[in-house]
Short mmCIF file of C-alpha atoms in Angstrom, two decimals:
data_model
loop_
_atom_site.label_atom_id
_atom_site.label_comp_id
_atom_site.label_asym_id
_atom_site.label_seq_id
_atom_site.Cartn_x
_atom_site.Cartn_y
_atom_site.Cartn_z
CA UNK A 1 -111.13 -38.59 -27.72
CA UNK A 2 -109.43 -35.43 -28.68
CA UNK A 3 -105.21 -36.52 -27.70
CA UNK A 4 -103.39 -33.53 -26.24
CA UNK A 5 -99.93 -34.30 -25.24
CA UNK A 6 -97.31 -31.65 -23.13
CA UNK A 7 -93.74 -31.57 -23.05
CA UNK A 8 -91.59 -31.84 -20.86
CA UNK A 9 -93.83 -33.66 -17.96
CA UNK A 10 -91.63 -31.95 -15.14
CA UNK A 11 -88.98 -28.73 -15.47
CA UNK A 12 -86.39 -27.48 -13.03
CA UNK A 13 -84.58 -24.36 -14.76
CA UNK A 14 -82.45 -21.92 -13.77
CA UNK A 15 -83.72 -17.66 -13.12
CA UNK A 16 -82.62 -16.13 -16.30
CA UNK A 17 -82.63 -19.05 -18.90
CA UNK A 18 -85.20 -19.15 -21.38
CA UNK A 19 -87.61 -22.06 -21.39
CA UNK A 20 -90.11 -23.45 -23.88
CA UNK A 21 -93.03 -25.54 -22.93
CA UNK A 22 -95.12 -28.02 -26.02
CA UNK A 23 -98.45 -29.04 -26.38
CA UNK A 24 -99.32 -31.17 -29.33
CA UNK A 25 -102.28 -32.37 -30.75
CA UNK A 26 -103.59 -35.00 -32.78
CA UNK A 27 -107.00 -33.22 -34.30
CA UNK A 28 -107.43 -30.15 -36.26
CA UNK A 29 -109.11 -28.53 -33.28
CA UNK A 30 -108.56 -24.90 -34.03
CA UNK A 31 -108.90 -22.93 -30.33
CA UNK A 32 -105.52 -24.12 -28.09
CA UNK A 33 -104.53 -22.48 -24.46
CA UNK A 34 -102.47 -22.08 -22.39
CA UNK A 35 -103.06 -21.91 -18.84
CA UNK A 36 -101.18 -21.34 -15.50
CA UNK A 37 -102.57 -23.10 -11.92
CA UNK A 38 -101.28 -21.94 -8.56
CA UNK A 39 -102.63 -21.84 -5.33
CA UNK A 40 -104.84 -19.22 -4.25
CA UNK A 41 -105.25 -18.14 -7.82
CA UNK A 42 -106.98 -21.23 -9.93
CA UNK A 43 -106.29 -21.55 -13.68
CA UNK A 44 -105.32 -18.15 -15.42
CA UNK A 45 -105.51 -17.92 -19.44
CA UNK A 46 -101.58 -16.77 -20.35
CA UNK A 47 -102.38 -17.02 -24.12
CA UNK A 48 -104.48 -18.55 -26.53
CA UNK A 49 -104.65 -19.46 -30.32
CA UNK A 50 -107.44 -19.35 -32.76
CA UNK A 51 -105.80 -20.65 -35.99
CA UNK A 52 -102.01 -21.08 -37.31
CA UNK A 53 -100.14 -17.87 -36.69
CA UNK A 54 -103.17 -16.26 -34.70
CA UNK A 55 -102.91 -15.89 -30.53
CA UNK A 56 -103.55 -13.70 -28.41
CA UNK A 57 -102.79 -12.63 -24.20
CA UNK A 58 -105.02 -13.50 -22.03
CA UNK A 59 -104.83 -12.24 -18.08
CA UNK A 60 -101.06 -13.33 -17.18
CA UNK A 61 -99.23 -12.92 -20.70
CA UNK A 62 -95.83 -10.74 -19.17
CA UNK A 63 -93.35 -13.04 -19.32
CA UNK A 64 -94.44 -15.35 -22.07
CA UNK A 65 -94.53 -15.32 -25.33
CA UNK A 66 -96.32 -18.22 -27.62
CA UNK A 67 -95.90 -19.39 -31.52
CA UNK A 68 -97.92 -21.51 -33.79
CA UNK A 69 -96.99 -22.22 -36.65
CA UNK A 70 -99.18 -25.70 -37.40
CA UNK A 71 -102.22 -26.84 -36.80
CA UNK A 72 -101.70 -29.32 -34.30
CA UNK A 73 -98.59 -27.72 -31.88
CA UNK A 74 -98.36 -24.36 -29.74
CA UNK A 75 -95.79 -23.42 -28.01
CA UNK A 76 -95.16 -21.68 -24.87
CA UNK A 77 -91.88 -19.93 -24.10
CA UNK A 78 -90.62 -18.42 -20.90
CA UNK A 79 -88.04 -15.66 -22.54
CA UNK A 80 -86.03 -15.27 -19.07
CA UNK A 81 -87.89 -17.32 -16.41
CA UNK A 82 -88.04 -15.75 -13.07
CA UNK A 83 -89.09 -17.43 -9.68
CA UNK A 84 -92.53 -16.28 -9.70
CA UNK A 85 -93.10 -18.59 -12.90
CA UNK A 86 -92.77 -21.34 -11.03
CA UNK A 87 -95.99 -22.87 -11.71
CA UNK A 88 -98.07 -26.28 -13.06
CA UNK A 89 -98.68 -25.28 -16.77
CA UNK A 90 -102.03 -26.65 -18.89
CA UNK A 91 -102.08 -26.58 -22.51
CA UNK A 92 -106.02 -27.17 -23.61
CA UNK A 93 -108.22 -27.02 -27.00
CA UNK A 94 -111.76 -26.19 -27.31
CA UNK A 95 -113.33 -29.84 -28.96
CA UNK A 96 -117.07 -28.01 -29.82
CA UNK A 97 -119.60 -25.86 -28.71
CA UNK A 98 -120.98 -27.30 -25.53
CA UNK A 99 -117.83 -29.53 -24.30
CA UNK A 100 -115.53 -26.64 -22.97
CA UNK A 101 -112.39 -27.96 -22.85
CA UNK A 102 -109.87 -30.94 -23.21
CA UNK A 103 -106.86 -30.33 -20.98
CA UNK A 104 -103.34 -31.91 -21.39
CA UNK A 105 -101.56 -33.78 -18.08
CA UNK A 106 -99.37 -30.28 -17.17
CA UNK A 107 -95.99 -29.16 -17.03
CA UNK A 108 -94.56 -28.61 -13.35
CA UNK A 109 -92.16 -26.08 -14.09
CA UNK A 110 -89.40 -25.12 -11.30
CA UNK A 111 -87.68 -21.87 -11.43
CA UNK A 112 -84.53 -22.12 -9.01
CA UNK B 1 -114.61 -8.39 -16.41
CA UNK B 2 -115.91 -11.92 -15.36
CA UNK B 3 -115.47 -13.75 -11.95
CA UNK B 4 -116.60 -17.01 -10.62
CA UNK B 5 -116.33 -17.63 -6.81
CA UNK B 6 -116.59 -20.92 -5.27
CA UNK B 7 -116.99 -22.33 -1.95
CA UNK B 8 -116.52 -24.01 0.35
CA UNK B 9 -112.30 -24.11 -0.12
CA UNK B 10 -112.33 -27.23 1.18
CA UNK B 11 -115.16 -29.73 2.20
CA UNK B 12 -114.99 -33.43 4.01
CA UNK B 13 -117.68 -35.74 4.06
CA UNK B 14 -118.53 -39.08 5.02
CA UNK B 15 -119.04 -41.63 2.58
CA UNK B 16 -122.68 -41.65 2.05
CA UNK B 17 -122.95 -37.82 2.97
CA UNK B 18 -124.56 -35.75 0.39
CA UNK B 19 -123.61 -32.62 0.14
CA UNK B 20 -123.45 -29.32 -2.72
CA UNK B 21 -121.10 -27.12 -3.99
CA UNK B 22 -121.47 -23.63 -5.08
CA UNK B 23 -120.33 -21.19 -7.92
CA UNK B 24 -121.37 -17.66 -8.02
CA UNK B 25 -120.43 -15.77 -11.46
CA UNK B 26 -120.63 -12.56 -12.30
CA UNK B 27 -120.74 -12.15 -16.44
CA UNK B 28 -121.90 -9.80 -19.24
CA UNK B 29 -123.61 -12.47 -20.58
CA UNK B 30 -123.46 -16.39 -19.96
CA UNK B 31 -122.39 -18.44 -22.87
CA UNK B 32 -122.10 -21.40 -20.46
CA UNK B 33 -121.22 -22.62 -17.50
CA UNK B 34 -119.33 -25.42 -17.12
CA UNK B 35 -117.61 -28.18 -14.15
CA UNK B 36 -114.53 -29.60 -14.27
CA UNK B 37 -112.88 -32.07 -11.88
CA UNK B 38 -109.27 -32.65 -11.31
CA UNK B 39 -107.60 -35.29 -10.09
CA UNK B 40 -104.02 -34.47 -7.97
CA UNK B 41 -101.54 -34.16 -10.67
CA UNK B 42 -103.48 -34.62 -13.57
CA UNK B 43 -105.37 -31.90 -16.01
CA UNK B 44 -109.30 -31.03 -15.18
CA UNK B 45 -111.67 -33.26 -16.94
CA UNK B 46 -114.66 -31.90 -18.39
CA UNK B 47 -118.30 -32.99 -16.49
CA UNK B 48 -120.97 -30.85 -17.19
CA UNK B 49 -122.16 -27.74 -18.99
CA UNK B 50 -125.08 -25.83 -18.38
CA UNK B 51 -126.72 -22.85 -20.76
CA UNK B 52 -129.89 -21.33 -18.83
CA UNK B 53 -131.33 -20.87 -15.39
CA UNK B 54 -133.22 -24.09 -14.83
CA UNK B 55 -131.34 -26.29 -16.27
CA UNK B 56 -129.75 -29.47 -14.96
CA UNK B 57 -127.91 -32.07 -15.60
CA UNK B 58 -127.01 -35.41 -13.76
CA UNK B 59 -123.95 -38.24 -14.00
CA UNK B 60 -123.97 -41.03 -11.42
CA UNK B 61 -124.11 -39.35 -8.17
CA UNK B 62 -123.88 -35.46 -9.29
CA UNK B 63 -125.96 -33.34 -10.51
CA UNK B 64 -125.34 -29.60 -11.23
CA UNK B 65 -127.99 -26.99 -11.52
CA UNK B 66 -128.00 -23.53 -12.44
CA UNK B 67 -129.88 -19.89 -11.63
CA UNK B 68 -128.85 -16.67 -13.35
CA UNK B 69 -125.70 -15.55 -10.46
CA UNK B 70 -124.56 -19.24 -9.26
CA UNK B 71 -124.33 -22.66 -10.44
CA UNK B 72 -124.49 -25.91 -7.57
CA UNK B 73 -123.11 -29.10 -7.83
CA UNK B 74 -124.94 -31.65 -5.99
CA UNK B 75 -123.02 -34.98 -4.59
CA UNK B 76 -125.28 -37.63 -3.60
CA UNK B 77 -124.41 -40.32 -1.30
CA UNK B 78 -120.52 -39.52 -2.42
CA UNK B 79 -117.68 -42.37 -2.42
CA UNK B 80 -114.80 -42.28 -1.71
CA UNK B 81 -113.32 -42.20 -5.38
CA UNK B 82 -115.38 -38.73 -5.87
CA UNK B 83 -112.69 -37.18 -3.97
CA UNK B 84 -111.28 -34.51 -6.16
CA UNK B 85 -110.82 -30.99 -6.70
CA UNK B 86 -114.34 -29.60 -8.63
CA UNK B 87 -113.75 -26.65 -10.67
CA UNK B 88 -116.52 -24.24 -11.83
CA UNK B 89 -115.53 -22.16 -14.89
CA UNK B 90 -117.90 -19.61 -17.06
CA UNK B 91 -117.87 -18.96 -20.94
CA UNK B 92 -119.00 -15.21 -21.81
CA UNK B 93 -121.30 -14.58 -24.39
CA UNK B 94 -119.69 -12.27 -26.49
CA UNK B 95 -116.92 -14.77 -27.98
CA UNK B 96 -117.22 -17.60 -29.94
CA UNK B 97 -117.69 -21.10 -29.21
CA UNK B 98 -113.98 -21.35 -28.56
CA UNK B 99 -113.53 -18.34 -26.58
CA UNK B 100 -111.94 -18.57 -23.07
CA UNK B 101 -113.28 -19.38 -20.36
CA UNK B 102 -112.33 -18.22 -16.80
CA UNK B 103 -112.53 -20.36 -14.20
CA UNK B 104 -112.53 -20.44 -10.25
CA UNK B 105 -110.11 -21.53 -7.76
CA UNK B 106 -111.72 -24.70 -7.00
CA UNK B 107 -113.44 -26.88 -3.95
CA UNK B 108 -111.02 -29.57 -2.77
CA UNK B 109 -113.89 -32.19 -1.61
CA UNK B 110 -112.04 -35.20 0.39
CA UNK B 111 -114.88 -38.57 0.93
CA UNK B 112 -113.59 -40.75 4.02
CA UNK B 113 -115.05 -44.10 3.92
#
């Protein structure tokens, strides 16, 4: 099984600080996401990464900016998070044609 | 742009009550189509994923099927430990095998015993 790990597990921040959320990996898998879930809205794509150094915005991406700079970690940051950020945050990676994703555990992220 | 609807929002059934889901799509074209469940707290895990109208395919007591606008997942004689939110998410045809996919808001199906 592909192992996708995020970091922190839970967040409580303060409006204005910047934040920065982890998602490691322990394959080579070259397609990782990041998604946000809320209610009323599903899972939207925020960005998305198809090799070291390459990403991409997706349908939510104001706000949030994303790095990669290996193979196995991707990064989400939160420049100046804002209430309306509050959110449960999924990193995933595409494992092969046919299997869709594998999704990490989330990050609850608070925004007081 | 693509969209996938599901319904119901919500849907309780008795254990032993079978039951479907739905998921309409709208798409340029379909790559796949593909259902997740999640558990409360935890990240969707993949079930199924289906490429052409006809097609189905079938894991202990659910089976999804597939037309060319909507997708169904069928629950047969549910349990109680099927009680999860089921996602329904599409892949569009013009990306790559590792090209997003967009996904609906989800039916939160509850199985009292």
């Amino acid at each position: 099984d592909a192992g996708i790990t995020q970091s922190p597990r839970h967040k409580v921040t303060e409006t204005g600080t910047p934040v920065t959320l982890r998602c490691h990996q322990t394959e080579n898998h070259r397609y990782m996401y990041w998604y946000r879930q809320d209610p009323g809205h599903g899972l939207r794509l925020i960005h998305y990464s198809y090799g070291v150094k390459d990403t991409d915005k997706g349908e939510v991406s104001d706000g949030y900016s994303v790095s990669r700079s290996k193979t196995e970690d991707f990064l989400l940051t939160l420049e100046s998070a804002t209430s309306s950020q509050t959110s449960v945050y999924f990193c995933a990676i595409s494992v092969g044609e046919g299997y869709g994703y594998t999704f990490g555990s989330g990050t609850r992220l608070t925004v007081v | 742009e693509d969209q996938v609807t599901q319904s119901p929002e919500a849907l309780r059934l008795q254990e032993g009550e079978s039951s479907s889901l739905n998921c309409s799509y709208t798409v340029s074209g379909l790559r796949g189509l593909f259902w997740y469940r999640q558990d409360p707290g935890k990240g969707p895990e993949f079930l199924f994923t289906l490429y052409s109208a006809g097609e189905e395919k079938e894991k202990e007591r659910l089976k999804a099927t597939l037309t060319k606008k909507e997708s169904f997942l069928h629950i047969t004689a549910p349990k109680p430990e099927d009680s999860a939110t089921y996602l329904c998410a599409v892949q569009d045809a013009g990306g790559t095998s590792g090209s997003r996919l967009t996904f609906g808001e989800g039916t939160q199906l509850t199985v009292n015993p």
